CSV table of C-alpha atoms in Angstrom, one decimal:
chain,number,residue,atom,x,y,z
A,5,MET,CA,-9.9,-45.2,-15.2
A,6,ALA,CA,-7.9,-46.7,-12.4
A,7,PRO,CA,-10.8,-47.7,-10.2
A,8,SER,CA,-12.5,-49.3,-13.0
A,9,ARG,CA,-10.0,-52.3,-13.2
A,10,PRO,CA,-11.2,-54.3,-10.2
A,11,LEU,CA,-14.7,-54.1,-11.3
A,12,ALA,CA,-14.5,-57.1,-13.9
A,13,PRO,CA,-13.4,-59.6,-11.6
A,14,SER,CA,-15.8,-58.1,-8.8
A,15,ARG,CA,-18.6,-58.6,-11.2
A,16,THR,CA,-17.5,-62.2,-12.1
A,17,ARG,CA,-17.4,-63.3,-8.6
A,18,GLY,CA,-20.9,-61.8,-8.2
A,19,VAL,CA,-22.3,-63.9,-11.1
A,20,SER,CA,-20.6,-67.0,-9.7
A,21,ARG,CA,-21.7,-66.3,-6.3
A,22,HIS,CA,-25.4,-66.0,-7.6
A,23,LEU,CA,-25.1,-69.2,-9.8
A,24,VAL,CA,-23.9,-71.3,-6.9
A,25,GLU,CA,-26.6,-69.6,-4.7
A,26,PHE,CA,-29.3,-70.5,-7.4
A,27,PHE,CA,-28.3,-74.2,-7.5
A,28,LEU,CA,-27.9,-74.7,-3.7
A,29,VAL,CA,-31.4,-73.3,-2.9
A,30,GLY,CA,-33.3,-75.3,-5.5
A,31,GLY,CA,-32.2,-74.5,-9.1
A,32,LEU,CA,-30.5,-77.8,-9.3
A,33,THR,CA,-33.8,-79.4,-9.3
A,34,PRO,CA,-35.2,-78.8,-12.8
A,35,PHE,CA,-32.1,-80.4,-14.2
A,36,LEU,CA,-32.2,-83.5,-12.2
A,37,PHE,CA,-35.4,-84.7,-14.2
A,38,PRO,CA,-33.6,-85.0,-17.6
A,39,LEU,CA,-30.5,-86.4,-15.9
A,40,SER,CA,-32.9,-89.1,-14.6
A,41,PHE,CA,-34.2,-90.0,-18.0
A,42,LEU,CA,-30.8,-90.3,-19.4
A,43,VAL,CA,-29.6,-92.5,-16.6
A,44,ARG,CA,-32.9,-94.8,-16.5
A,45,ARG,CA,-32.7,-94.9,-20.5
A,46,ALA,CA,-28.8,-95.9,-20.4
A,47,PHE,CA,-28.8,-98.3,-17.4
A,48,GLY,CA,-32.5,-99.4,-16.8
A,49,LEU,CA,-34.5,-98.4,-14.0
A,50,ASP,CA,-33.8,-101.2,-11.5
A,51,PRO,CA,-30.0,-100.7,-11.5
A,52,ALA,CA,-30.3,-96.9,-11.8
A,53,GLU,CA,-32.7,-96.8,-8.7
A,54,TYR,CA,-30.3,-99.3,-6.7
A,55,ALA,CA,-27.4,-96.9,-7.4
A,56,VAL,CA,-29.2,-93.6,-6.5
A,57,GLY,CA,-30.9,-95.0,-3.6
A,58,PHE,CA,-27.5,-96.4,-2.3
A,59,LEU,CA,-25.8,-93.1,-2.9
A,60,MET,CA,-28.5,-91.0,-1.1
A,61,PHE,CA,-28.5,-93.4,1.7
A,62,HIS,CA,-25.0,-92.8,2.3
A,63,ALA,CA,-25.2,-89.0,1.6
A,64,ALA,CA,-27.5,-88.6,4.3
A,65,PHE,CA,-24.6,-89.1,6.9
A,66,VAL,CA,-23.3,-85.6,5.8
A,67,ILE,CA,-26.3,-83.9,4.2
A,68,ASN,CA,-29.6,-84.9,5.8
A,69,ASP,CA,-28.6,-85.8,9.1
A,70,PRO,CA,-26.4,-82.8,9.9
A,71,HIS,CA,-29.4,-80.7,8.8
A,72,PHE,CA,-31.5,-82.0,11.6
A,73,ALA,CA,-28.8,-82.0,14.2
A,74,VAL,CA,-27.5,-78.5,13.4
A,75,THR,CA,-31.0,-77.2,14.5
A,76,TYR,CA,-30.3,-78.4,17.9
A,77,VAL,CA,-26.9,-76.9,18.1
A,78,LEU,CA,-28.3,-73.5,17.1
A,79,PHE,CA,-31.7,-73.9,19.1
A,80,TYR,CA,-30.3,-74.6,22.4
A,81,LYS,CA,-27.4,-72.1,22.2
A,82,ASP,CA,-27.6,-69.6,25.2
A,83,ALA,CA,-30.9,-71.4,26.3
A,84,LYS,CA,-30.9,-70.0,29.5
A,85,ALA,CA,-30.8,-66.2,28.1
A,86,ARG,CA,-33.4,-67.2,25.6
A,87,ALA,CA,-35.8,-69.0,28.0
A,88,PHE,CA,-35.5,-66.8,31.1
A,89,GLY,CA,-33.1,-63.8,30.4
A,90,GLY,CA,-33.3,-60.8,28.0
A,91,ALA,CA,-32.4,-62.5,24.5
A,92,PHE,CA,-35.7,-63.3,23.8
A,93,ARG,CA,-39.0,-61.3,24.8
A,94,GLY,CA,-42.7,-61.4,24.6
A,95,ALA,CA,-44.1,-63.9,22.0
A,96,GLN,CA,-40.7,-65.2,20.9
A,97,ARG,CA,-39.9,-66.2,24.4
A,98,LEU,CA,-43.2,-68.3,24.6
A,99,ARG,CA,-42.4,-69.6,21.3
A,100,TYR,CA,-39.0,-70.8,22.5
A,101,LEU,CA,-40.1,-72.3,25.6
A,102,VAL,CA,-43.1,-74.3,23.7
A,103,ALA,CA,-40.8,-75.7,20.9
A,104,GLY,CA,-37.8,-76.2,23.1
A,105,PHE,CA,-39.4,-77.7,26.3
A,106,VAL,CA,-43.2,-78.5,25.8
A,107,VAL,CA,-42.9,-80.2,22.4
A,108,PRO,CA,-40.2,-82.6,23.1
A,109,LEU,CA,-41.8,-83.5,26.4
A,110,VAL,CA,-45.1,-84.3,24.7
A,111,LEU,CA,-43.3,-86.0,21.8
A,112,GLY,CA,-41.2,-88.0,24.2
A,113,GLY,CA,-44.0,-89.0,26.4
A,114,VAL,CA,-45.9,-90.4,23.5
A,115,ALA,CA,-42.8,-92.3,22.5
A,116,ILE,CA,-42.0,-93.7,25.9
A,117,VAL,CA,-45.6,-94.9,26.1
A,118,GLY,CA,-45.4,-96.6,22.8
A,119,LEU,CA,-42.2,-98.4,23.5
A,120,ALA,CA,-43.3,-99.4,27.0
A,121,THR,CA,-46.6,-100.9,26.0
A,122,ARG,CA,-45.0,-102.1,22.8
A,123,SER,CA,-48.0,-100.3,20.8
A,124,ALA,CA,-47.6,-99.9,17.1
A,125,PHE,CA,-50.4,-97.9,17.0
A,126,THR,CA,-49.1,-95.4,19.5
A,127,LEU,CA,-45.8,-95.1,17.9
A,128,SER,CA,-47.7,-94.7,14.4
A,129,LEU,CA,-49.3,-91.4,16.0
A,130,LEU,CA,-45.8,-90.0,15.7
A,131,VAL,CA,-45.1,-91.2,12.4
A,132,ARG,CA,-48.6,-89.9,10.9
A,133,LEU,CA,-47.8,-86.5,12.6
A,134,MET,CA,-44.4,-86.3,10.9
A,135,PHE,CA,-45.6,-87.0,7.5
A,136,PHE,CA,-48.6,-84.6,7.9
A,137,LEU,CA,-46.2,-81.8,9.0
A,138,VAL,CA,-43.3,-82.4,6.5
A,139,GLY,CA,-45.2,-80.6,3.8
A,140,TRP,CA,-45.9,-77.6,6.0
A,141,HIS,CA,-42.2,-77.6,7.0
A,142,TYR,CA,-41.2,-77.8,3.3
A,143,VAL,CA,-43.5,-75.0,2.0
A,144,LYS,CA,-42.7,-72.7,4.8
A,145,GLN,CA,-39.0,-73.1,4.5
A,146,GLY,CA,-39.5,-72.1,0.8
A,147,PHE,CA,-41.6,-69.2,1.8
A,148,GLY,CA,-38.7,-68.1,4.3
A,149,VAL,CA,-36.0,-68.7,1.5
A,150,PHE,CA,-38.1,-66.7,-0.9
A,151,THR,CA,-38.6,-63.6,1.2
A,152,VAL,CA,-35.1,-63.6,2.6
A,153,LEU,CA,-33.2,-63.9,-0.9
A,154,ALA,CA,-35.6,-61.5,-2.4
A,155,ALA,CA,-34.9,-58.8,0.5
A,156,ARG,CA,-31.1,-59.5,-0.1
A,157,ARG,CA,-31.9,-58.1,-3.7
A,158,GLY,CA,-33.7,-55.2,-2.6
A,159,VAL,CA,-37.3,-56.7,-3.1
A,160,ARG,CA,-39.5,-56.6,0.0
A,161,PHE,CA,-43.2,-57.8,0.2
A,162,ALA,CA,-46.1,-56.0,1.8
A,163,PRO,CA,-48.1,-57.9,4.4
A,164,ARG,CA,-50.8,-58.5,1.8
A,165,GLU,CA,-48.4,-59.7,-0.8
A,166,ARG,CA,-46.9,-62.3,1.8
A,167,LEU,CA,-50.4,-63.5,2.6
A,168,VAL,CA,-50.9,-64.2,-1.2
A,169,VAL,CA,-47.5,-66.1,-1.3
A,170,LEU,CA,-48.5,-68.0,2.1
A,171,ALA,CA,-51.8,-68.9,0.5
A,172,HIS,CA,-50.1,-70.8,-2.4
A,173,CYS,CA,-47.8,-72.3,0.0
A,174,PHE,CA,-50.4,-73.7,2.4
A,175,SER,CA,-52.8,-74.7,-0.2
A,176,GLY,CA,-49.7,-76.5,-1.9
A,177,TRP,CA,-49.3,-78.2,1.4
A,178,ALA,CA,-53.0,-79.4,1.9
A,179,TYR,CA,-53.1,-80.7,-1.8
A,180,ALA,CA,-49.7,-82.6,-1.3
A,181,TRP,CA,-51.2,-84.1,1.9
A,182,ALA,CA,-54.4,-85.0,0.4
A,183,SER,CA,-53.0,-86.4,-2.8
A,184,PRO,CA,-53.4,-89.3,-3.9
A,185,ALA,CA,-56.9,-90.3,-2.7
A,186,ASP,CA,-56.3,-93.0,-0.1
A,187,PRO,CA,-58.9,-95.3,1.3
A,188,GLY,CA,-56.8,-96.1,4.1
A,189,ARG,CA,-53.8,-98.7,3.8
A,190,GLU,CA,-51.7,-100.7,5.9
A,191,VAL,CA,-48.0,-99.5,5.3
A,192,GLU,CA,-44.7,-99.9,6.8
A,193,GLU,CA,-42.3,-97.1,8.3
A,194,LYS,CA,-39.0,-98.0,10.0
A,195,GLY,CA,-40.5,-101.2,11.2
A,196,VAL,CA,-43.7,-99.7,12.4
A,197,VAL,CA,-46.9,-101.1,10.6
A,198,TYR,CA,-50.0,-98.9,10.7
A,199,THR,CA,-52.9,-97.8,8.7
A,200,THR,CA,-52.9,-94.6,7.0
A,201,LEU,CA,-55.7,-91.8,7.4
A,202,ALA,CA,-58.1,-92.1,4.7
A,203,HIS,CA,-58.1,-89.3,2.0
A,204,PRO,CA,-61.4,-89.3,0.1
A,205,ALA,CA,-61.3,-88.4,-3.8
A,206,TRP,CA,-63.4,-85.3,-3.0
A,207,LEU,CA,-60.7,-84.0,-0.7
A,208,GLU,CA,-58.0,-84.3,-3.2
A,209,HIS,CA,-60.0,-82.6,-5.9
A,210,LEU,CA,-61.1,-79.8,-3.6
A,211,THR,CA,-57.6,-79.1,-2.4
A,212,HIS,CA,-56.3,-79.2,-6.0
A,213,VAL,CA,-58.8,-76.6,-7.1
A,214,VAL,CA,-57.9,-74.6,-4.1
A,215,PHE,CA,-54.2,-74.7,-4.9
A,216,LEU,CA,-54.4,-74.0,-8.7
A,217,SER,CA,-56.7,-71.0,-7.8
A,218,THR,CA,-53.9,-69.3,-5.7
A,219,ALA,CA,-51.4,-69.6,-8.5
A,220,LEU,CA,-53.1,-66.7,-10.6
A,221,PRO,CA,-52.9,-64.3,-7.5
A,222,LEU,CA,-49.4,-65.2,-7.0
A,223,ALA,CA,-48.5,-64.4,-10.8
A,224,TRP,CA,-50.7,-61.1,-10.3
A,225,VAL,CA,-48.9,-59.9,-7.3
A,226,LEU,CA,-45.3,-60.5,-8.9
A,227,PHE,CA,-46.6,-58.9,-12.3
A,228,GLN,CA,-48.0,-55.9,-10.3
A,229,LYS,CA,-44.7,-55.4,-8.0
A,230,TRP,CA,-42.7,-55.5,-11.5
A,231,ARG,CA,-45.1,-52.5,-12.9
A,232,ARG,CA,-44.9,-50.7,-9.7
A,233,GLU,CA,-41.1,-50.9,-8.8
A,234,GLY,CA,-39.6,-51.4,-12.5
A,235,ARG,CA,-37.7,-54.2,-11.5
A,236,LEU,CA,-38.1,-57.8,-10.2
A,237,PRO,CA,-34.8,-59.7,-9.7
A,238,ILE,CA,-36.6,-62.8,-8.4
A,239,LEU,CA,-35.5,-65.7,-10.5
A,240,THR,CA,-33.4,-67.3,-7.7
A,241,PRO,CA,-35.9,-66.7,-4.7
A,242,LEU,CA,-39.0,-67.8,-7.0
A,243,THR,CA,-37.2,-70.9,-8.1
A,244,ALA,CA,-36.4,-71.9,-4.4
A,245,LEU,CA,-40.1,-71.2,-3.6
A,246,LEU,CA,-41.7,-73.1,-6.4
A,247,CYS,CA,-39.3,-76.1,-6.2
A,248,SER,CA,-40.1,-76.4,-2.5
A,249,ILE,CA,-43.9,-76.4,-3.2
A,250,TRP,CA,-44.4,-78.0,-6.4
A,251,SER,CA,-41.4,-80.5,-6.9
A,252,TRP,CA,-40.5,-81.4,-3.4
A,253,SER,CA,-44.0,-81.4,-1.8
A,254,ILE,CA,-46.8,-82.0,-4.2
A,255,TYR,CA,-45.1,-84.0,-7.2
A,256,SER,CA,-42.4,-85.4,-5.2
A,257,SER,CA,-43.1,-89.1,-6.6
A,258,SER,CA,-43.3,-88.0,-10.0
A,259,ASP,CA,-39.8,-89.3,-11.0
A,260,PRO,CA,-38.6,-92.7,-9.6
A,261,LEU,CA,-35.0,-91.6,-9.2
A,262,VAL,CA,-35.3,-87.8,-8.3
A,263,ARG,CA,-37.6,-88.6,-5.4
A,264,TYR,CA,-34.3,-90.1,-3.5
A,265,VAL,CA,-32.6,-86.8,-4.0
A,266,LEU,CA,-35.2,-84.4,-2.8
A,267,PRO,CA,-34.5,-84.8,1.1
A,268,ALA,CA,-31.0,-83.9,0.2
A,269,LEU,CA,-32.0,-80.8,-1.8
A,270,HIS,CA,-34.1,-79.4,0.9
A,271,SER,CA,-31.3,-80.2,3.5
A,272,VAL,CA,-28.7,-78.4,1.2
A,273,GLN,CA,-30.9,-75.4,0.9
A,274,TYR,CA,-31.4,-75.3,4.7
A,275,LEU,CA,-27.5,-75.7,5.2
A,276,TYR,CA,-27.1,-72.9,2.9
A,277,PHE,CA,-28.8,-70.5,5.2
A,278,VAL,CA,-27.3,-71.8,8.3
A,279,TRP,CA,-23.9,-70.9,6.4
A,280,LEU,CA,-25.2,-67.5,5.5
A,281,MET,CA,-26.3,-66.7,9.2
A,282,LYS,CA,-23.3,-68.4,10.9
A,283,GLY,CA,-20.9,-67.4,8.5
A,284,ASN,CA,-21.9,-63.6,8.6
A,285,GLU,CA,-21.9,-63.8,12.6
A,286,ALA,CA,-18.7,-65.4,12.7
A,287,ARG,CA,-16.8,-62.9,10.4
A,288,GLU,CA,-18.2,-60.2,12.4
A,289,ARG,CA,-17.1,-61.8,15.6
A,290,GLU,CA,-13.7,-62.4,14.7
A,291,GLY,CA,-13.0,-58.5,14.3
A,292,PRO,CA,-13.2,-55.6,16.7
A,293,PRO,CA,-14.3,-55.2,19.4
A,294,TRP,CA,-14.7,-59.1,20.0
A,295,PHE,CA,-11.6,-60.5,18.6
A,296,GLU,CA,-12.9,-64.0,18.9
A,297,ARG,CA,-11.7,-67.1,17.3
A,298,SER,CA,-11.4,-67.1,13.2
A,299,ALA,CA,-14.5,-67.5,11.4
A,300,ARG,CA,-13.2,-70.6,9.6
A,301,THR,CA,-12.7,-72.3,13.2
A,302,ARG,CA,-16.2,-71.5,14.3
A,303,LEU,CA,-17.8,-72.8,11.3
A,304,GLY,CA,-15.4,-75.9,11.5
A,305,ILE,CA,-16.8,-76.6,15.0
A,306,LEU,CA,-20.5,-76.0,14.0
A,307,ALA,CA,-19.9,-78.3,11.2
A,308,VAL,CA,-18.3,-81.4,13.3
A,309,SER,CA,-20.8,-80.6,16.0
A,310,ALA,CA,-23.6,-81.3,13.5
A,311,LEU,CA,-21.9,-84.3,11.9
A,312,GLY,CA,-21.4,-85.8,15.3
A,313,LEU,CA,-24.8,-85.2,16.6
A,314,GLY,CA,-26.5,-86.3,13.5
A,315,TRP,CA,-24.7,-89.4,13.7
A,316,LEU,CA,-25.8,-89.8,17.3
A,317,LEU,CA,-29.3,-89.2,16.7
A,318,PHE,CA,-30.1,-91.2,13.7
A,319,HIS,CA,-27.5,-94.2,13.8
A,320,GLY,CA,-25.5,-94.4,17.3
A,321,ALA,CA,-28.3,-93.9,19.9
A,322,PRO,CA,-31.1,-95.7,18.1
A,323,THR,CA,-28.7,-98.5,17.2
A,324,ALA,CA,-27.8,-99.1,20.8
A,325,LEU,CA,-31.0,-98.8,22.3
A,326,ASP,CA,-32.7,-101.2,20.0
A,327,GLU,CA,-29.9,-103.7,20.5
A,328,ALA,CA,-30.1,-103.4,24.2
A,329,LEU,CA,-33.7,-102.9,24.9
A,330,ALA,CA,-35.7,-104.1,22.1
A,331,PRO,CA,-37.2,-107.5,22.7
A,332,ARG,CA,-36.4,-110.4,20.2
A,333,GLY,CA,-37.9,-113.3,18.5
A,334,LYS,CA,-41.6,-113.9,19.5
A,335,LEU,CA,-41.9,-111.2,22.0
A,336,MET,CA,-41.3,-108.7,19.2
A,337,PRO,CA,-44.9,-108.1,17.8
A,338,GLU,CA,-44.8,-108.3,14.0
A,339,ASP,CA,-46.4,-104.6,13.4
A,340,LEU,CA,-43.8,-103.1,15.7
A,341,GLY,CA,-40.8,-104.2,13.9
A,342,PRO,CA,-37.4,-104.9,15.2
A,343,THR,CA,-36.1,-101.2,15.5
A,344,PRO,CA,-38.8,-99.6,17.6
A,345,TYR,CA,-36.4,-97.1,19.2
A,346,PHE,CA,-35.1,-96.0,15.8
A,347,ALA,CA,-38.6,-95.3,14.4
A,348,ALA,CA,-39.5,-93.4,17.6
A,349,LEU,CA,-36.3,-91.2,17.6
A,350,TYR,CA,-36.7,-90.8,13.8
A,351,ALA,CA,-40.1,-89.5,14.1
A,352,LEU,CA,-39.3,-87.4,17.2
A,353,VAL,CA,-36.4,-85.6,15.9
A,354,ASN,CA,-38.1,-84.7,12.7
A,355,ILE,CA,-41.3,-83.3,14.3
A,356,HIS,CA,-39.2,-81.2,16.9
A,357,HIS,CA,-36.9,-80.0,13.9
A,358,TYR,CA,-40.2,-78.6,12.5
A,359,PHE,CA,-41.1,-76.8,15.6
A,360,MET,CA,-37.6,-75.6,16.3
A,361,ASP,CA,-37.5,-73.9,13.1
A,362,THR,CA,-40.4,-71.7,13.5
A,363,VAL,CA,-38.6,-70.0,16.3
A,364,LEU,CA,-35.1,-70.1,14.7
A,365,TRP,CA,-35.9,-68.3,11.6
A,366,ARG,CA,-38.4,-65.7,12.6
A,367,ARG,CA,-37.4,-62.0,12.2
A,368,GLU,CA,-38.0,-61.7,16.1
A,369,ASN,CA,-34.6,-63.8,16.5
A,370,PRO,CA,-31.9,-61.1,16.6
A,371,GLU,CA,-29.6,-63.5,14.8
A,372,THR,CA,-31.7,-63.5,11.6
A,373,ARG,CA,-30.1,-60.0,10.8
A,374,TYR,CA,-27.3,-61.8,9.7
A,375,LEU,CA,-29.2,-63.3,6.7
A,376,GLN,CA,-29.3,-59.6,5.2
A,377,GLU,CA,-27.2,-56.9,6.5
A,378,PRO,CA,-23.7,-58.1,5.9
A,379,ALA,CA,-24.6,-60.1,2.8
A,380,LEU,CA,-26.8,-57.0,1.5
A,381,GLY,CA,-23.7,-55.0,1.6
A,382,ASP,CA,-21.6,-57.5,-0.5
A,383,GLU,CA,-24.7,-57.8,-3.2
A,384,ARG,CA,-24.6,-54.0,-3.7
A,385,ARG,CA,-20.8,-53.8,-4.2
A,386,ALA,CA,-21.2,-56.7,-6.6
A,387,SER,CA,-23.8,-55.3,-8.6
């Protein structure tokens, strides 16, 4: 009977850990809609929207901006070994070279041309590409979170099953981009005025039909997996997947208050996986045979680096460049805005982040083993 005494607190900790994980990877999303309704009803739309927008603007300093910046810290770690040594091989090395060097050179070239010629159209190409790819980035992250969390719970998907899930993801991205129908409007983003790419009504309807048609195969795959394997502990992974596709991508504008929070929810989901991977690595490296600095110190340095680099990329550098180099008064074309360097850096960092993620979170990256192996042992002991 003696060994049975520690099991209750262990299970309690396990339940608490799973609950926290559920909320961090997207489970908080469904609760925000009724909360938004209550806040709007109590205070009115305008005051509530002002307060939430103000809050999320400042929260971006410690949530959204570090989520972009930490990608650079992780990606360019051991860059020489990854690009030219033995850390990455074959296709993974090629992906690293393209995402790490070719992509920023191309994006930087477009930005320089746009800024040098004061061309709002050229800068708008970066903005358009950013908005086109953001849905792809969201659903791909949702897919990765889904598969990794399922694997940590002992559920693995065969290649054909993964294709069914990916079909739902990519068709959701297509529908999110095509909806709503748009004849081509003049809009402004970070001061840059441009005309949106037209989305005809038939494209919206077609992508909608395709997207809905992928929901049934997804449900069928999950049902068959449950029948075949007898268990499917999939609530948290499936919530993360569906929130990434449905709430954060397709119907992201369905609630006037929740839409301000969606980038933070996506960023928290991302940062949680950074914490999983680097936390497990740090705990391993502080023990034998390495005996390196403590996990707390390593994670603290990573957090401070992400915060500092995030401030530099989105505030310090663009503000300094705009104040020093952006022409003022009549020399500034109205469709370029007063902050063209901020617009260029903002779009460049976003797009580059999307491409770097396609390398960092692939299974070919040896560090991704920290997402499963140590945590998997903890999960089994807690269950």
